[in-house]
CSV table of C-alpha atoms in Angstrom, one decimal:
chain,number,residue,atom,x,y,z
V,6,UNK,CA,-0.2,0.1,0.2
V,7,UNK,CA,1.4,3.2,-1.0
V,8,UNK,CA,0.5,6.7,-0.4
V,9,UNK,CA,1.2,9.5,-3.0
V,10,UNK,CA,0.8,13.1,-3.5
V,11,UNK,CA,-1.9,14.7,-1.6
V,12,UNK,CA,-2.5,11.9,0.5
V,13,UNK,CA,-3.8,9.9,-2.5
V,14,UNK,CA,-3.9,6.1,-1.9
V,15,UNK,CA,-2.7,4.4,-5.0
V,16,UNK,CA,-4.7,1.1,-5.2
V,17,UNK,CA,-5.9,-1.2,-7.4
V,18,UNK,CA,-9.4,-1.5,-8.3
V,19,UNK,CA,-10.6,-4.9,-8.7
V,20,UNK,CA,-14.5,-5.1,-10.2
V,21,UNK,CA,-14.1,-8.2,-12.6
V,22,UNK,CA,-12.0,-11.0,-13.5
V,23,UNK,CA,-9.7,-12.9,-11.6
V,24,UNK,CA,-9.3,-13.2,-7.9
V,25,UNK,CA,-5.7,-11.2,-7.7
V,26,UNK,CA,-3.0,-13.2,-6.3
V,27,UNK,CA,-1.6,-12.5,-3.1
V,28,UNK,CA,1.7,-13.9,-1.2
V,29,UNK,CA,0.0,-16.1,1.9
V,30,UNK,CA,2.4,-14.3,4.4
V,31,UNK,CA,1.5,-10.9,3.1
V,32,UNK,CA,-1.9,-9.1,4.5
V,33,UNK,CA,-4.3,-8.6,1.4
V,34,UNK,CA,-7.1,-6.1,2.2
V,35,UNK,CA,-10.3,-6.3,0.3
V,36,UNK,CA,-11.6,-2.6,0.6
V,37,UNK,CA,-13.8,0.0,-0.9
V,38,UNK,CA,-12.0,3.4,-0.5
V,39,UNK,CA,-15.0,5.5,0.9
V,40,UNK,CA,-16.7,2.8,3.0
V,41,UNK,CA,-16.1,4.0,6.9
V,42,UNK,CA,-16.2,0.3,8.1
V,43,UNK,CA,-13.7,-0.7,5.8
V,44,UNK,CA,-11.7,2.7,6.5
V,45,UNK,CA,-11.2,1.0,10.5
V,46,UNK,CA,-9.3,-1.8,9.2
V,47,UNK,CA,-7.2,0.0,6.8
V,48,UNK,CA,-6.1,2.7,9.5
V,49,UNK,CA,-5.6,-0.2,11.6
V,50,UNK,CA,-2.9,-1.7,9.0
V,51,UNK,CA,-1.6,2.1,8.6
V,52,UNK,CA,-1.1,2.6,12.2
V,53,UNK,CA,0.5,-0.7,12.9
V,54,UNK,CA,2.7,-0.1,9.9
V,55,UNK,CA,1.9,-3.5,8.6
V,56,UNK,CA,2.7,-3.9,4.8
V,57,UNK,CA,-0.5,-4.6,2.9
V,58,UNK,CA,-1.8,-5.3,-0.4
V,59,UNK,CA,-4.8,-3.2,-1.2
V,60,UNK,CA,-7.9,-4.2,-3.9
V,61,UNK,CA,-11.1,-2.2,-3.9
V,62,UNK,CA,-14.1,-3.5,-4.4
V,63,UNK,CA,-16.6,-2.2,-6.9
V,64,UNK,CA,-19.8,-3.3,-4.6
V,65,UNK,CA,-22.1,-2.1,-7.6
V,66,UNK,CA,-20.6,-4.9,-9.2
V,67,UNK,CA,-19.3,-7.5,-6.7
V,68,UNK,CA,-17.0,-10.0,-8.8
V,69,UNK,CA,-17.9,-13.6,-8.7
V,70,UNK,CA,-14.6,-14.6,-7.0
V,71,UNK,CA,-15.6,-12.2,-4.2
V,72,UNK,CA,-19.1,-13.1,-3.7
V,73,UNK,CA,-18.0,-16.9,-3.4
V,74,UNK,CA,-14.8,-16.3,-1.1
V,75,UNK,CA,-16.3,-13.9,1.5
V,76,UNK,CA,-19.9,-12.8,3.0
V,77,UNK,CA,-20.0,-10.2,0.2
V,78,UNK,CA,-19.0,-7.2,2.6
V,79,UNK,CA,-16.0,-5.0,3.1
V,80,UNK,CA,-13.4,-5.1,4.8
V,81,UNK,CA,-12.3,-8.6,4.3
V,82,UNK,CA,-8.5,-9.5,5.3
V,83,UNK,CA,-7.0,-12.4,3.8
V,84,UNK,CA,-3.6,-14.0,5.7
V,85,UNK,CA,-2.5,-17.2,5.0
V,86,UNK,CA,-5.1,-18.3,2.9
V,87,UNK,CA,-7.8,-17.4,5.2
V,88,UNK,CA,-10.7,-14.8,5.1
V,89,UNK,CA,-11.5,-12.7,8.2
V,90,UNK,CA,-14.4,-10.1,7.7
V,91,UNK,CA,-15.7,-7.4,9.5
V,92,UNK,CA,-13.8,-4.3,10.5
V,93,UNK,CA,-13.5,-4.9,14.2
V,94,UNK,CA,-12.8,-8.6,13.8
V,95,UNK,CA,-10.2,-8.3,11.2
V,96,UNK,CA,-8.6,-5.3,13.3
V,97,UNK,CA,-8.4,-7.3,16.5
V,98,UNK,CA,-6.9,-10.2,14.7
V,99,UNK,CA,-4.3,-7.8,13.3
V,100,UNK,CA,-3.4,-6.3,16.6
V,101,UNK,CA,-2.8,-9.8,18.0
V,102,UNK,CA,-0.8,-11.3,14.9
V,103,UNK,CA,1.1,-8.1,14.6
V,104,UNK,CA,1.4,-7.0,18.3
V,105,UNK,CA,3.5,-3.7,17.6
V,106,UNK,CA,2.7,-1.3,18.7
V,107,UNK,CA,-0.5,-2.8,20.4
V,108,UNK,CA,-4.0,-1.1,20.1
V,109,UNK,CA,-5.7,-3.0,22.1
V,110,UNK,CA,-5.5,-2.4,25.9
V,111,UNK,CA,-3.9,-5.6,27.7
V,112,UNK,CA,-6.2,-5.1,30.6
V,113,UNK,CA,-9.5,-6.9,29.8
V,114,UNK,CA,-12.0,-4.6,31.7
V,115,UNK,CA,-10.4,-1.2,30.0
V,116,UNK,CA,-10.8,-3.4,26.5
V,117,UNK,CA,-14.4,-4.1,27.3
V,118,UNK,CA,-15.1,-0.3,28.2
V,119,UNK,CA,-13.2,0.9,25.1
V,120,UNK,CA,-15.9,-1.6,23.2
V,121,UNK,CA,-18.7,0.2,25.1
V,122,UNK,CA,-17.6,3.6,23.5
V,123,UNK,CA,-17.0,1.7,19.9
V,124,UNK,CA,-20.6,0.6,20.3
V,125,UNK,CA,-22.3,3.7,21.4
V,126,UNK,CA,-20.5,6.2,18.8
V,127,UNK,CA,-21.2,3.4,16.0
V,128,UNK,CA,-25.1,3.9,17.0
V,129,UNK,CA,-24.6,7.4,15.4
V,130,UNK,CA,-24.9,6.0,11.8
V,131,UNK,CA,-28.6,5.7,12.5
V,132,UNK,CA,-28.8,9.7,12.2
V,133,UNK,CA,-25.8,10.6,10.4
V,134,UNK,CA,-26.5,8.3,7.3
V,135,UNK,CA,-30.1,9.8,6.6
V,136,UNK,CA,-28.2,13.4,6.4
V,137,UNK,CA,-25.9,12.4,3.6
V,138,UNK,CA,-27.5,9.5,1.8
V,139,UNK,CA,-30.7,9.1,-0.5
V,140,UNK,CA,-33.1,6.9,1.2
V,141,UNK,CA,-35.0,4.3,-0.9
V,142,UNK,CA,-38.4,5.4,-2.1
V,143,UNK,CA,-38.6,9.1,0.0
V,144,UNK,CA,-36.8,12.3,0.3
V,145,UNK,CA,-35.3,13.5,3.5
V,146,UNK,CA,-35.9,17.2,3.7
V,147,UNK,CA,-33.6,19.7,5.6
V,148,UNK,CA,-35.5,19.9,8.5
V,149,UNK,CA,-35.5,15.9,9.1
V,150,UNK,CA,-31.6,16.3,8.8
V,151,UNK,CA,-31.6,18.8,10.9
V,152,UNK,CA,-33.4,16.8,13.5
V,153,UNK,CA,-31.2,13.8,12.7
V,154,UNK,CA,-28.3,16.1,13.2
V,155,UNK,CA,-29.7,17.4,16.5
V,156,UNK,CA,-29.8,13.8,17.7
V,157,UNK,CA,-26.6,13.0,16.8
V,158,UNK,CA,-25.3,15.9,18.8
V,159,UNK,CA,-27.2,14.7,21.9
V,160,UNK,CA,-25.4,11.2,21.2
V,161,UNK,CA,-22.0,12.9,21.3
V,162,UNK,CA,-22.6,14.5,24.7
V,163,UNK,CA,-21.8,10.8,26.0
V,164,UNK,CA,-18.9,10.8,24.2
V,165,UNK,CA,-17.7,14.5,25.6
V,166,UNK,CA,-18.1,13.1,29.0
V,167,UNK,CA,-16.0,10.2,28.4
V,168,UNK,CA,-13.2,12.1,27.0
V,169,UNK,CA,-13.2,14.6,30.0
V,170,UNK,CA,-13.4,11.9,32.3
V,171,UNK,CA,-10.1,10.4,30.9
V,172,UNK,CA,-8.5,13.5,30.3
V,173,UNK,CA,-6.1,12.5,27.8
V,174,UNK,CA,-6.0,13.4,24.0
V,175,UNK,CA,-7.0,10.2,22.6
V,176,UNK,CA,-8.9,7.3,24.5
V,177,UNK,CA,-5.5,5.5,24.7
V,178,UNK,CA,-3.9,8.4,26.5
V,179,UNK,CA,-1.1,10.1,24.7
V,180,UNK,CA,-1.5,7.9,22.1
V,181,UNK,CA,-4.6,6.6,20.0
V,182,UNK,CA,-5.6,3.2,20.5
V,183,UNK,CA,-7.9,0.7,18.7
V,184,UNK,CA,-11.1,2.7,20.0
V,185,UNK,CA,-10.0,6.1,18.5
V,186,UNK,CA,-9.4,4.2,15.4
V,187,UNK,CA,-12.7,2.2,15.1
V,188,UNK,CA,-14.6,5.7,15.7
V,189,UNK,CA,-13.0,8.0,13.7
V,190,UNK,CA,-14.3,7.5,10.1
V,191,UNK,CA,-17.7,8.3,11.6
V,192,UNK,CA,-16.5,11.9,12.7
V,193,UNK,CA,-14.5,12.1,9.4
V,194,UNK,CA,-18.1,12.0,7.7
V,195,UNK,CA,-19.5,14.4,10.4
V,196,UNK,CA,-16.9,17.5,9.7
V,197,UNK,CA,-17.9,17.5,6.0
V,198,UNK,CA,-21.7,18.0,6.6
V,199,UNK,CA,-21.4,21.9,6.9
V,200,UNK,CA,-19.9,22.0,3.4
V,201,UNK,CA,-22.4,19.3,1.9
V,202,UNK,CA,-25.3,21.0,3.0
V,203,UNK,CA,-24.5,24.3,1.8
V,204,UNK,CA,-26.7,27.3,2.5
V,205,UNK,CA,-28.1,25.7,5.8
V,206,UNK,CA,-24.8,24.2,6.5
V,207,UNK,CA,-24.0,26.6,9.3
V,208,UNK,CA,-26.8,24.5,11.3
V,209,UNK,CA,-24.8,21.5,11.2
V,210,UNK,CA,-21.5,22.7,12.8
V,211,UNK,CA,-20.7,20.7,15.8
V,212,UNK,CA,-21.2,22.8,18.7
V,213,UNK,CA,-18.4,24.6,20.4
V,214,UNK,CA,-19.3,23.4,24.2
V,215,UNK,CA,-18.2,19.9,22.9
V,216,UNK,CA,-14.5,21.2,23.5
V,217,UNK,CA,-12.9,17.7,24.3
V,218,UNK,CA,-14.4,16.4,21.2
V,219,UNK,CA,-13.0,19.2,19.1
V,220,UNK,CA,-9.7,18.6,20.8
V,221,UNK,CA,-9.9,14.8,20.0
V,222,UNK,CA,-10.7,15.3,16.4
V,223,UNK,CA,-7.9,17.9,16.0
V,224,UNK,CA,-5.5,15.1,17.8
V,225,UNK,CA,-7.1,12.6,15.4
V,226,UNK,CA,-6.2,14.5,12.3
V,227,UNK,CA,-2.4,15.0,13.3
V,228,UNK,CA,-2.2,10.9,13.4
V,229,UNK,CA,0.0,9.4,10.7
V,230,UNK,CA,-2.3,7.0,9.8
V,231,UNK,CA,-5.3,9.4,9.6
V,232,UNK,CA,-2.9,11.9,7.6
V,233,UNK,CA,-2.3,9.0,4.9
V,234,UNK,CA,-5.9,7.7,4.6
V,235,UNK,CA,-8.4,10.6,5.8
V,236,UNK,CA,-9.9,13.3,3.7
V,237,UNK,CA,-10.2,16.7,4.3
V,238,UNK,CA,-13.7,18.2,5.0
V,239,UNK,CA,-14.1,19.8,1.6
V,240,UNK,CA,-13.3,16.6,-0.2
V,241,UNK,CA,-15.5,14.3,2.2
V,242,UNK,CA,-18.4,16.8,1.6
V,243,UNK,CA,-17.5,16.0,-2.6
V,244,UNK,CA,-17.8,12.4,-2.1
V,245,UNK,CA,-20.7,12.5,0.4
V,246,UNK,CA,-22.3,14.5,-2.4
V,247,UNK,CA,-21.3,12.3,-5.5
V,248,UNK,CA,-22.9,9.3,-3.1
V,249,UNK,CA,-26.2,11.2,-2.9
V,250,UNK,CA,-26.5,11.5,-6.6
V,251,UNK,CA,-25.0,8.2,-8.1
V,252,UNK,CA,-26.2,5.7,-5.3
V,253,UNK,CA,-22.4,5.3,-4.8
V,254,UNK,CA,-19.1,6.9,-5.2
V,255,UNK,CA,-18.6,6.9,-9.0
V,256,UNK,CA,-15.4,8.8,-10.0
V,257,UNK,CA,-15.3,9.9,-6.6
V,258,UNK,CA,-11.6,10.1,-6.2
V,259,UNK,CA,-10.9,11.6,-9.8
V,260,UNK,CA,-14.0,14.6,-9.1
V,261,UNK,CA,-13.0,15.0,-5.6
V,262,UNK,CA,-9.1,15.2,-6.6
V,263,UNK,CA,-6.9,18.2,-5.2
V,264,UNK,CA,-9.3,19.0,-2.3
């Protein structure tokens, strides 16, 4: 996996044809560049500096070999001929097989508490997704989107309190841990909402009183993994707009380049 200019990932897009070959002793990631769940595992690989071959899957035209070998979803980590699906399962596997730097806490209680944080923040997708995605058979009005955003902010109050109580830049202390990387993709999308929503974008800005959350977002933006793989708010807004207009991410890398 390489990172080129402007943090652009150089990847292999595999939508048809034969299954790509892979060295059994090397990690292969079946990915989709704009999937927040696949981003979790990509961030894990980058944070742990694990070399890997990245294969982007066209989720509109899933190749037969992919459907035959997997559950039909990304991410999937392939290692030693075995397929490990689901972002958290795959990321945990990587953390155990490649122990340095360790991302999960060694204390079982702390790991369990971190998982509670991940679950709570993952619940945000119920309110986040209707803001940027086209819903089947209906149009979500701006008023409805604003209500979803207000619900989302209310959910974030618990994360603000969690960060305040921990009193450190990251959930893991002075450096990010698995929980930080597992929830980051949601916030990357939240940051794009004010731009995406245009004339009413000022209503979709995270409130200033969530000061610990704002500090955490700034800290996460400074990590090597996020700098290598993440998108700026402007580019994320463009990508989300493309998702809405095309029911997917057709040409999203090309049309949002340079942002």
